[in-house]
Every structure is written in structure tokens, then in C-alpha cells.
Amino acid sequence: MAAGSSPNWSAMANSLAGRVAIVTGAAGGIGRAIVTRLRAAGAAVLATDIKELGDDAPGVFRHDIASEDSWAALRAHVDQRHGGCDLLVNNAAHFDPQPLERTSLASFERHFAVNQKGLFLALKAAPALFAGRQGGAIVNIGSVAGLSGGEGAFAYTASKWAMRGMSRSAARELSPLGIRVNTILPGLIDTPMAAVNPPERTEAIRGMIPQRRIGAPQDVAEAVCWLAGDAAAYVTGAELTVDGGIAA
């Protein structure tokens, strides 16, 4: 945009037509909503998950984010089908809430294998995934648990704190490549993952939310779509809470 000129808001509408997006953890509630929203905005979306998604369906790829070989296979697949990608949404996560005294070493290591190591491999793969494109955007799905001490979910909270630091460092390191990196921090969202919480805990959290409601997966998907588009072209290294105000 030329200095002193007015922005063309119409041109900055969040159309993602012609862009290629990868969404990890696409089998979950938030992941499915993100895939649906990005496709509605015009993006060609590759939905990935370690769970069964229907491997023969178009736009689907079986993917273990904690495996470097799996990331290499994903890159080859994307290069062959699309010639690279413009958007990477790191949504896959492991969530097994336990307090510190009941957290096993195996559970702690599993949280970090998926939530931290998986993100590390994603960010490391990004320059190759985006090669040949005109920059791009990465959106990492964290949690408001990474803003405070998440009582009753020790390992998950620790891993989401780690994600925030990795996202900020990546925003600086990938910016010269034209790649923006931002993080969304959802609060309690109505998904199967959140359903592992005891009902009384869910109701207690609802009572602490200023909006007095649990978020919908679509709330997160809308935030992803905005960060992915040109309207957020000057936004990188940012954290956006989608939590009904609980972190305010």
C-alpha cells in the first residue's frame, strides 16, 4: 500500500480463494470447524489427522505430527498435489487432564511429544512447505491454560506454555521469509476433547466466563480465517484469546 493511501477494504475481505491450507488435528471438533470455514472462504484445504479420516477422500491425509518422517511425507504430498501451501494451522493436540500428583511420566512425555515436539516439527517444516509461494501464514492453536496455572491439567498446561514461546520465536525467525506466525488461545470450547472434563468442572468454568457460555468450534474457526487472510497482513507474533473473556 502506498504511503498516505486509503486501504481498499473490499479487496482485504477475507477471501482465501486460490490458497492452499493444511489443517492438522482435523478429526476433532475445532479442526473440523476450521476445515469447513476455510473451504467456505475459498481455500483448498488438506485435512490431516493421526485418526481415520477416510484416506481415499480428496483433501485428506493420514499424518502423525510427532513424526519427522510423516512431515516429510506430507510435504511431498502437498508439493505433488498443490505445489506448496499458503496456510498451516497447527491444531492437533493431546489432552489428558490430570493433577500433578497423578501425572505419570508417560502422560507428561506424550503431551510434549504431540503439543511441543509436534509443533517444533511443524515450524521446522514450514519453510519447505511454503517454498515457492508468496509468503504465507501459520496459525497455532494453543489454550488459555498457557496464560496461567491450569489446575488439574499439569502436563497439558506446561505444553501450552511452551507453545507460546515457540510461536513467538518462530514469528521472528520466519518473518524474513514472508511467513506470519500467530497463536489463538481458546478457552472452554464445546468439543469431544473438552468432554473429558467432569460435568461439575465444566459448569464451574462456565460460571467464571464473563459471557456465561461455552464457546463453539466455529468461534475459533472464525479467528483462524481472519488471521489467515490479508486483513491480518501486518499481524505476526500475536496471541488472540477466544475465551468469552475468562482471561480478561
PDB file of C-alpha atoms in Angstrom:
ATOM      1  CA  MET A   1       0.000   0.000   0.000  1.00  0.00           C
ATOM      2  CA  ALA A   2       1.397   3.398  -0.977  1.00  0.00           C
ATOM      3  CA  ALA A   3       2.138   5.855   1.823  1.00  0.00           C
ATOM      4  CA  GLY A   4      -0.863   8.049   2.562  1.00  0.00           C
ATOM      5  CA  SER A   5      -3.270   5.951   0.505  1.00  0.00           C
ATOM      6  CA  SER A   6      -6.518   4.602   1.921  1.00  0.00           C
ATOM      7  CA  PRO A   7      -6.844   0.841   2.323  1.00  0.00           C
ATOM      8  CA  ASN A   8      -9.116  -0.969  -0.089  1.00  0.00           C
ATOM      9  CA  TRP A   9     -11.295  -2.698   2.490  1.00  0.00           C
ATOM     10  CA  SER A  10     -13.210  -4.588  -0.178  1.00  0.00           C
ATOM     11  CA  ALA A  11     -10.005  -6.126  -1.506  1.00  0.00           C
ATOM     12  CA  MET A  12      -8.974  -7.019   2.043  1.00  0.00           C
ATOM     13  CA  ALA A  13     -12.117  -9.065   2.690  1.00  0.00           C
ATOM     14  CA  ASN A  14     -11.099 -12.457   3.930  1.00  0.00           C
ATOM     15  CA  SER A  15     -11.374 -14.412   0.734  1.00  0.00           C
ATOM     16  CA  LEU A  16      -8.859 -17.245   0.634  1.00  0.00           C
ATOM     17  CA  ALA A  17      -9.608 -18.184  -2.956  1.00  0.00           C
ATOM     18  CA  GLY A  18      -6.639 -19.787  -4.676  1.00  0.00           C
ATOM     19  CA  ARG A  19      -4.807 -20.545  -1.428  1.00  0.00           C
ATOM     20  CA  VAL A  20      -3.807 -23.937  -0.119  1.00  0.00           C
ATOM     21  CA  ALA A  21      -4.220 -24.692   3.577  1.00  0.00           C
ATOM     22  CA  ILE A  22      -3.126 -27.572   5.799  1.00  0.00           C
ATOM     23  CA  VAL A  23      -5.110 -28.192   8.990  1.00  0.00           C
ATOM     24  CA  THR A  24      -3.767 -30.742  11.474  1.00  0.00           C
ATOM     25  CA  GLY A  25      -5.997 -32.446  14.014  1.00  0.00           C
ATOM     26  CA  ALA A  26      -8.858 -32.200  11.536  1.00  0.00           C
ATOM     27  CA  ALA A  27     -10.828 -35.079  13.054  1.00  0.00           C
ATOM     28  CA  GLY A  28     -11.633 -33.102  16.214  1.00  0.00           C
ATOM     29  CA  GLY A  29     -14.382 -30.577  16.800  1.00  0.00           C
ATOM     30  CA  ILE A  30     -12.260 -27.453  16.338  1.00  0.00           C
ATOM     31  CA  GLY A  31     -10.326 -28.986  13.455  1.00  0.00           C
ATOM     32  CA  ARG A  32     -13.476 -29.874  11.523  1.00  0.00           C
ATOM     33  CA  ALA A  33     -14.864 -26.377  12.036  1.00  0.00           C
ATOM     34  CA  ILE A  34     -11.630 -24.812  10.780  1.00  0.00           C
ATOM     35  CA  VAL A  35     -11.616 -27.014   7.672  1.00  0.00           C
ATOM     36  CA  THR A  36     -15.243 -26.117   6.928  1.00  0.00           C
ATOM     37  CA  ARG A  37     -14.667 -22.376   7.426  1.00  0.00           C
ATOM     38  CA  LEU A  38     -11.523 -22.204   5.306  1.00  0.00           C
ATOM     39  CA  ARG A  39     -13.200 -24.094   2.483  1.00  0.00           C
ATOM     40  CA  ALA A  40     -16.140 -21.703   2.677  1.00  0.00           C
ATOM     41  CA  ALA A  41     -13.628 -18.850   2.269  1.00  0.00           C
ATOM     42  CA  GLY A  42     -12.373 -20.458  -0.937  1.00  0.00           C
ATOM     43  CA  ALA A  43      -9.220 -22.243   0.222  1.00  0.00           C
ATOM     44  CA  ALA A  44      -8.190 -25.684  -0.969  1.00  0.00           C
ATOM     45  CA  VAL A  45      -7.807 -27.478   2.369  1.00  0.00           C
ATOM     46  CA  LEU A  46      -5.796 -30.584   3.158  1.00  0.00           C
ATOM     47  CA  ALA A  47      -7.213 -32.062   6.371  1.00  0.00           C
ATOM     48  CA  THR A  48      -4.747 -34.197   8.319  1.00  0.00           C
ATOM     49  CA  ASP A  49      -5.037 -36.321  11.436  1.00  0.00           C
ATOM     50  CA  ILE A  50      -3.481 -39.399  13.005  1.00  0.00           C
ATOM     51  CA  LYS A  51      -7.041 -40.748  13.281  1.00  0.00           C
ATOM     52  CA  GLU A  52      -9.035 -42.215  10.430  1.00  0.00           C
ATOM     53  CA  LEU A  53     -10.460 -39.506   8.184  1.00  0.00           C
ATOM     54  CA  GLY A  54     -11.175 -41.578   5.110  1.00  0.00           C
ATOM     55  CA  ASP A  55      -7.811 -41.855   3.398  1.00  0.00           C
ATOM     56  CA  ASP A  56      -9.351 -42.221  -0.051  1.00  0.00           C
ATOM     57  CA  ALA A  57     -11.301 -38.971   0.237  1.00  0.00           C
ATOM     58  CA  PRO A  58      -9.937 -35.905  -1.555  1.00  0.00           C
ATOM     59  CA  GLY A  59      -8.292 -33.351   0.673  1.00  0.00           C
ATOM     60  CA  VAL A  60      -7.419 -35.871   3.392  1.00  0.00           C
ATOM     61  CA  PHE A  61      -4.031 -37.114   4.602  1.00  0.00           C
ATOM     62  CA  ARG A  62      -3.126 -39.501   7.434  1.00  0.00           C
ATOM     63  CA  HIS A  63      -0.486 -37.682   9.464  1.00  0.00           C
ATOM     64  CA  ASP A  64       1.382 -38.076  12.757  1.00  0.00           C
ATOM     65  CA  ILE A  65       2.618 -34.618  13.733  1.00  0.00           C
ATOM     66  CA  ALA A  66       5.146 -36.106  16.183  1.00  0.00           C
ATOM     67  CA  SER A  67       6.944 -37.947  13.349  1.00  0.00           C
ATOM     68  CA  GLU A  68       9.565 -36.200  11.223  1.00  0.00           C
ATOM     69  CA  ASP A  69       9.073 -38.827   8.505  1.00  0.00           C
ATOM     70  CA  SER A  70       5.351 -38.072   8.473  1.00  0.00           C
ATOM     71  CA  TRP A  71       6.063 -34.377   7.920  1.00  0.00           C
ATOM     72  CA  ALA A  72       8.375 -35.272   5.025  1.00  0.00           C
ATOM     73  CA  ALA A  73       5.615 -37.401   3.508  1.00  0.00           C
ATOM     74  CA  LEU A  74       3.124 -34.568   3.928  1.00  0.00           C
ATOM     75  CA  ARG A  75       5.460 -32.130   2.213  1.00  0.00           C
ATOM     76  CA  ALA A  76       5.893 -34.499  -0.744  1.00  0.00           C
ATOM     77  CA  HIS A  77       2.121 -34.941  -0.974  1.00  0.00           C
ATOM     78  CA  VAL A  78       1.450 -31.190  -0.881  1.00  0.00           C
ATOM     79  CA  ASP A  79       4.172 -30.455  -3.423  1.00  0.00           C
ATOM     80  CA  GLN A  80       2.786 -33.066  -5.802  1.00  0.00           C
ATOM     81  CA  ARG A  81      -0.860 -32.036  -5.458  1.00  0.00           C
ATOM     82  CA  HIS A  82      -0.621 -28.280  -4.947  1.00  0.00           C
ATOM     83  CA  GLY A  83       2.962 -27.092  -5.386  1.00  0.00           C
ATOM     84  CA  GLY A  84       3.198 -25.960  -1.765  1.00  0.00           C
ATOM     85  CA  CYS A  85       0.891 -24.326   0.757  1.00  0.00           C
ATOM     86  CA  ASP A  86      -0.069 -20.824   1.878  1.00  0.00           C
ATOM     87  CA  LEU A  87      -1.520 -21.573   5.307  1.00  0.00           C
ATOM     88  CA  LEU A  88      -0.631 -24.054   8.039  1.00  0.00           C
ATOM     89  CA  VAL A  89      -2.987 -24.444  11.006  1.00  0.00           C
ATOM     90  CA  ASN A  90      -1.355 -26.410  13.817  1.00  0.00           C
ATOM     91  CA  ASN A  91      -4.437 -27.611  15.648  1.00  0.00           C
ATOM     92  CA  ALA A  92      -3.599 -31.204  16.651  1.00  0.00           C
ATOM     93  CA  ALA A  93      -3.181 -31.659  20.391  1.00  0.00           C
ATOM     94  CA  HIS A  94      -3.112 -34.199  23.205  1.00  0.00           C
ATOM     95  CA  PHE A  95      -5.282 -33.563  26.270  1.00  0.00           C
ATOM     96  CA  ASP A  96      -5.394 -35.907  29.244  1.00  0.00           C
ATOM     97  CA  PRO A  97      -6.127 -33.711  32.271  1.00  0.00           C
ATOM     98  CA  GLN A  98      -4.544 -34.909  35.498  1.00  0.00           C
ATOM     99  CA  PRO A  99      -3.240 -33.032  38.543  1.00  0.00           C
ATOM    100  CA  LEU A 100       0.497 -33.058  39.200  1.00  0.00           C
ATOM    101  CA  GLU A 101       0.458 -35.897  41.732  1.00  0.00           C
ATOM    102  CA  ARG A 102      -1.408 -38.199  39.328  1.00  0.00           C
ATOM    103  CA  THR A 103       0.517 -37.268  36.179  1.00  0.00           C
ATOM    104  CA  SER A 104       2.646 -40.193  35.056  1.00  0.00           C
ATOM    105  CA  LEU A 105       5.926 -39.710  33.232  1.00  0.00           C
ATOM    106  CA  ALA A 106       4.394 -41.425  30.207  1.00  0.00           C
ATOM    107  CA  SER A 107       1.493 -38.964  30.169  1.00  0.00           C
ATOM    108  CA  PHE A 108       3.821 -35.987  30.589  1.00  0.00           C
ATOM    109  CA  GLU A 109       6.030 -37.180  27.731  1.00  0.00           C
ATOM    110  CA  ARG A 110       3.020 -37.831  25.492  1.00  0.00           C
ATOM    111  CA  HIS A 111       1.772 -34.274  25.966  1.00  0.00           C
ATOM    112  CA  PHE A 112       5.160 -32.898  24.982  1.00  0.00           C
ATOM    113  CA  ALA A 113       5.578 -35.343  22.085  1.00  0.00           C
ATOM    114  CA  VAL A 114       2.387 -34.047  20.485  1.00  0.00           C
ATOM    115  CA  ASN A 115       1.942 -30.493  21.746  1.00  0.00           C
ATOM    116  CA  GLN A 116       5.575 -29.345  21.754  1.00  0.00           C
ATOM    117  CA  LYS A 117       7.603 -31.722  19.588  1.00  0.00           C
ATOM    118  CA  GLY A 118       4.775 -31.819  17.045  1.00  0.00           C
ATOM    119  CA  LEU A 119       4.744 -28.031  16.834  1.00  0.00           C
ATOM    120  CA  PHE A 120       8.542 -27.922  16.584  1.00  0.00           C
ATOM    121  CA  LEU A 121       8.448 -30.289  13.605  1.00  0.00           C
ATOM    122  CA  ALA A 122       5.654 -28.263  12.008  1.00  0.00           C
ATOM    123  CA  LEU A 123       7.535 -24.985  12.334  1.00  0.00           C
ATOM    124  CA  LYS A 124      10.760 -26.577  11.132  1.00  0.00           C
ATOM    125  CA  ALA A 125       8.954 -27.940   8.067  1.00  0.00           C
ATOM    126  CA  ALA A 126       7.285 -24.613   7.284  1.00  0.00           C
ATOM    127  CA  PRO A 127       9.975 -23.035   5.050  1.00  0.00           C
ATOM    128  CA  ALA A 128       9.915 -26.094   2.797  1.00  0.00           C
ATOM    129  CA  LEU A 129       6.111 -26.274   2.791  1.00  0.00           C
ATOM    130  CA  PHE A 130       5.853 -22.592   1.843  1.00  0.00           C
ATOM    131  CA  ALA A 131       8.745 -22.634  -0.649  1.00  0.00           C
ATOM    132  CA  GLY A 132       7.840 -21.060  -3.957  1.00  0.00           C
ATOM    133  CA  ARG A 133       4.815 -19.223  -2.532  1.00  0.00           C
ATOM    134  CA  GLN A 134       4.493 -15.528  -1.776  1.00  0.00           C
ATOM    135  CA  GLY A 135       4.897 -15.922   1.959  1.00  0.00           C
ATOM    136  CA  GLY A 136       2.037 -17.296   3.990  1.00  0.00           C
ATOM    137  CA  ALA A 137       0.536 -17.684   7.435  1.00  0.00           C
ATOM    138  CA  ILE A 138       0.841 -20.125  10.305  1.00  0.00           C
ATOM    139  CA  VAL A 139      -1.838 -20.235  12.987  1.00  0.00           C
ATOM    140  CA  ASN A 140      -1.095 -22.257  16.105  1.00  0.00           C
ATOM    141  CA  ILE A 141      -3.973 -23.342  18.317  1.00  0.00           C
ATOM    142  CA  GLY A 142      -2.889 -23.026  21.931  1.00  0.00           C
ATOM    143  CA  SER A 143      -5.026 -22.624  25.037  1.00  0.00           C
ATOM    144  CA  VAL A 144      -5.796 -20.086  27.737  1.00  0.00           C
ATOM    145  CA  ALA A 145      -4.275 -22.737  30.013  1.00  0.00           C
ATOM    146  CA  GLY A 146      -0.990 -21.379  28.681  1.00  0.00           C
ATOM    147  CA  LEU A 147      -1.697 -17.998  30.277  1.00  0.00           C
ATOM    148  CA  SER A 148      -1.958 -19.156  33.870  1.00  0.00           C
ATOM    149  CA  GLY A 149      -1.615 -22.225  36.035  1.00  0.00           C
ATOM    150  CA  GLY A 150      -4.096 -24.773  34.719  1.00  0.00           C
ATOM    151  CA  GLU A 151      -5.164 -26.608  37.857  1.00  0.00           C
ATOM    152  CA  GLY A 152      -5.881 -30.276  37.196  1.00  0.00           C
ATOM    153  CA  ALA A 153      -4.137 -30.416  33.818  1.00  0.00           C
ATOM    154  CA  PHE A 154      -0.456 -30.116  34.715  1.00  0.00           C
ATOM    155  CA  ALA A 155       1.201 -31.613  31.619  1.00  0.00           C
ATOM    156  CA  TYR A 156      -1.216 -30.015  29.162  1.00  0.00           C
ATOM    157  CA  THR A 157      -0.735 -26.588  30.736  1.00  0.00           C
ATOM    158  CA  ALA A 158       3.047 -26.912  30.633  1.00  0.00           C
ATOM    159  CA  SER A 159       2.981 -27.892  26.960  1.00  0.00           C
ATOM    160  CA  LYS A 160       0.754 -24.950  26.041  1.00  0.00           C
ATOM    161  CA  TRP A 161       3.084 -22.528  27.822  1.00  0.00           C
ATOM    162  CA  ALA A 162       5.894 -23.954  25.694  1.00  0.00           C
ATOM    163  CA  MET A 163       3.840 -23.420  22.548  1.00  0.00           C
ATOM    164  CA  ARG A 164       3.608 -19.687  23.221  1.00  0.00           C
ATOM    165  CA  GLY A 165       7.385 -19.274  23.347  1.00  0.00           C
ATOM    166  CA  MET A 166       7.903 -21.363  20.232  1.00  0.00           C
ATOM    167  CA  SER A 167       5.297 -19.361  18.330  1.00  0.00           C
ATOM    168  CA  ARG A 168       6.873 -16.028  19.218  1.00  0.00           C
ATOM    169  CA  SER A 169      10.369 -17.183  18.295  1.00  0.00           C
ATOM    170  CA  ALA A 170       9.095 -18.600  15.002  1.00  0.00           C
ATOM    171  CA  ALA A 171       7.329 -15.321  14.221  1.00  0.00           C
ATOM    172  CA  ARG A 172      10.690 -13.551  14.344  1.00  0.00           C
ATOM    173  CA  GLU A 173      12.681 -16.212  12.510  1.00  0.00           C
ATOM    174  CA  LEU A 174      10.170 -16.813   9.703  1.00  0.00           C
ATOM    175  CA  SER A 175       9.214 -13.179   9.114  1.00  0.00           C
ATOM    176  CA  PRO A 176      12.071 -12.598   6.615  1.00  0.00           C
ATOM    177  CA  LEU A 177      10.509 -15.381   4.519  1.00  0.00           C
ATOM    178  CA  GLY A 178       7.179 -13.560   4.474  1.00  0.00           C
ATOM    179  CA  ILE A 179       5.602 -16.101   6.816  1.00  0.00           C
ATOM    180  CA  ARG A 180       3.436 -14.765   9.627  1.00  0.00           C
ATOM    181  CA  VAL A 181       3.031 -16.812  12.825  1.00  0.00           C
ATOM    182  CA  ASN A 182       0.185 -16.180  15.250  1.00  0.00           C
ATOM    183  CA  THR A 183      -1.430 -18.076  18.092  1.00  0.00           C
ATOM    184  CA  ILE A 184      -5.058 -18.497  19.086  1.00  0.00           C
ATOM    185  CA  LEU A 185      -5.736 -19.255  22.740  1.00  0.00           C
ATOM    186  CA  PRO A 186      -9.196 -20.798  23.073  1.00  0.00           C
ATOM    187  CA  GLY A 187     -10.993 -21.094  26.365  1.00  0.00           C
ATOM    188  CA  LEU A 188     -13.501 -23.842  27.056  1.00  0.00           C
ATOM    189  CA  ILE A 189     -14.915 -24.964  23.701  1.00  0.00           C
ATOM    190  CA  ASP A 190     -17.760 -27.435  23.186  1.00  0.00           C
ATOM    191  CA  THR A 191     -15.803 -30.352  21.685  1.00  0.00           C
ATOM    192  CA  PRO A 192     -15.345 -34.068  22.387  1.00  0.00           C
ATOM    193  CA  MET A 193     -11.893 -33.245  23.807  1.00  0.00           C
ATOM    194  CA  ALA A 194     -13.404 -30.906  26.381  1.00  0.00           C
ATOM    195  CA  ALA A 195     -15.986 -33.547  27.284  1.00  0.00           C
ATOM    196  CA  VAL A 196     -13.346 -35.442  29.287  1.00  0.00           C
ATOM    197  CA  ASN A 197     -13.781 -32.795  31.986  1.00  0.00           C
ATOM    198  CA  PRO A 198     -16.167 -33.828  34.787  1.00  0.00           C
ATOM    199  CA  PRO A 199     -19.558 -32.069  34.373  1.00  0.00           C
ATOM    200  CA  GLU A 200     -19.130 -30.198  37.650  1.00  0.00           C
ATOM    201  CA  ARG A 201     -15.793 -28.774  36.462  1.00  0.00           C
ATOM    202  CA  THR A 202     -17.346 -27.694  33.164  1.00  0.00           C
ATOM    203  CA  GLU A 203     -20.140 -25.877  34.994  1.00  0.00           C
ATOM    204  CA  ALA A 204     -17.663 -24.243  37.360  1.00  0.00           C
ATOM    205  CA  ILE A 205     -15.674 -22.917  34.396  1.00  0.00           C
ATOM    206  CA  ARG A 206     -18.850 -21.712  32.679  1.00  0.00           C
ATOM    207  CA  GLY A 207     -19.660 -19.683  35.784  1.00  0.00           C
ATOM    208  CA  MET A 208     -16.291 -17.913  35.549  1.00  0.00           C
ATOM    209  CA  ILE A 209     -16.740 -16.910  31.896  1.00  0.00           C
ATOM    210  CA  PRO A 210     -17.994 -13.302  31.595  1.00  0.00           C
ATOM    211  CA  GLN A 211     -20.182 -14.251  28.618  1.00  0.00           C
ATOM    212  CA  ARG A 212     -21.602 -17.156  30.666  1.00  0.00           C
ATOM    213  CA  ARG A 213     -21.399 -19.578  27.785  1.00  0.00           C
ATOM    214  CA  ILE A 214     -19.083 -22.239  26.452  1.00  0.00           C
ATOM    215  CA  GLY A 215     -17.522 -21.405  23.115  1.00  0.00           C
ATOM    216  CA  ALA A 216     -18.376 -23.142  19.855  1.00  0.00           C
ATOM    217  CA  PRO A 217     -15.755 -24.575  17.477  1.00  0.00           C
ATOM    218  CA  GLN A 218     -16.933 -22.021  14.922  1.00  0.00           C
ATOM    219  CA  ASP A 219     -15.761 -19.211  17.218  1.00  0.00           C
ATOM    220  CA  VAL A 220     -12.205 -20.480  16.870  1.00  0.00           C
ATOM    221  CA  ALA A 221     -12.608 -21.134  13.149  1.00  0.00           C
ATOM    222  CA  GLU A 222     -13.618 -17.514  12.513  1.00  0.00           C
ATOM    223  CA  ALA A 223     -10.495 -16.285  14.294  1.00  0.00           C
ATOM    224  CA  VAL A 224      -8.335 -18.622  12.213  1.00  0.00           C
ATOM    225  CA  CYS A 225      -9.913 -17.356   8.992  1.00  0.00           C
ATOM    226  CA  TRP A 226      -9.180 -13.748   9.938  1.00  0.00           C
ATOM    227  CA  LEU A 227      -5.544 -14.423  10.852  1.00  0.00           C
ATOM    228  CA  ALA A 228      -5.114 -16.390   7.620  1.00  0.00           C
ATOM    229  CA  GLY A 229      -6.297 -13.591   5.368  1.00  0.00           C
ATOM    230  CA  ASP A 230      -4.956 -10.318   4.036  1.00  0.00           C
ATOM    231  CA  ALA A 231      -6.878  -8.305   6.629  1.00  0.00           C
ATOM    232  CA  ALA A 232      -4.278  -9.543   9.141  1.00  0.00           C
ATOM    233  CA  ALA A 233      -1.292  -8.907   6.856  1.00  0.00           C
ATOM    234  CA  TYR A 234       0.519  -6.799   9.495  1.00  0.00           C
ATOM    235  CA  VAL A 235      -0.196  -9.192  12.360  1.00  0.00           C
ATOM    236  CA  THR A 236       2.524 -11.612  13.428  1.00  0.00           C
ATOM    237  CA  GLY A 237       3.747 -12.853  16.782  1.00  0.00           C
ATOM    238  CA  ALA A 238       0.315 -12.096  18.218  1.00  0.00           C
ATOM    239  CA  GLU A 239      -1.857 -14.067  20.615  1.00  0.00           C
ATOM    240  CA  LEU A 240      -5.630 -13.912  20.235  1.00  0.00           C
ATOM    241  CA  THR A 241      -7.796 -15.192  23.073  1.00  0.00           C
ATOM    242  CA  VAL A 242     -11.120 -16.747  22.061  1.00  0.00           C
ATOM    243  CA  ASP A 243     -12.458 -17.430  25.516  1.00  0.00           C
ATOM    244  CA  GLY A 244     -15.561 -15.402  26.298  1.00  0.00           C
ATOM    245  CA  GLY A 245     -13.420 -13.095  28.409  1.00  0.00           C
ATOM    246  CA  ILE A 246     -12.199 -15.578  31.029  1.00  0.00           C
ATOM    247  CA  ALA A 247      -8.595 -14.393  30.657  1.00  0.00           C
ATOM    248  CA  ALA A 248      -9.528 -10.704  30.844  1.00  0.00           C
TER     249      ALA A 248
END
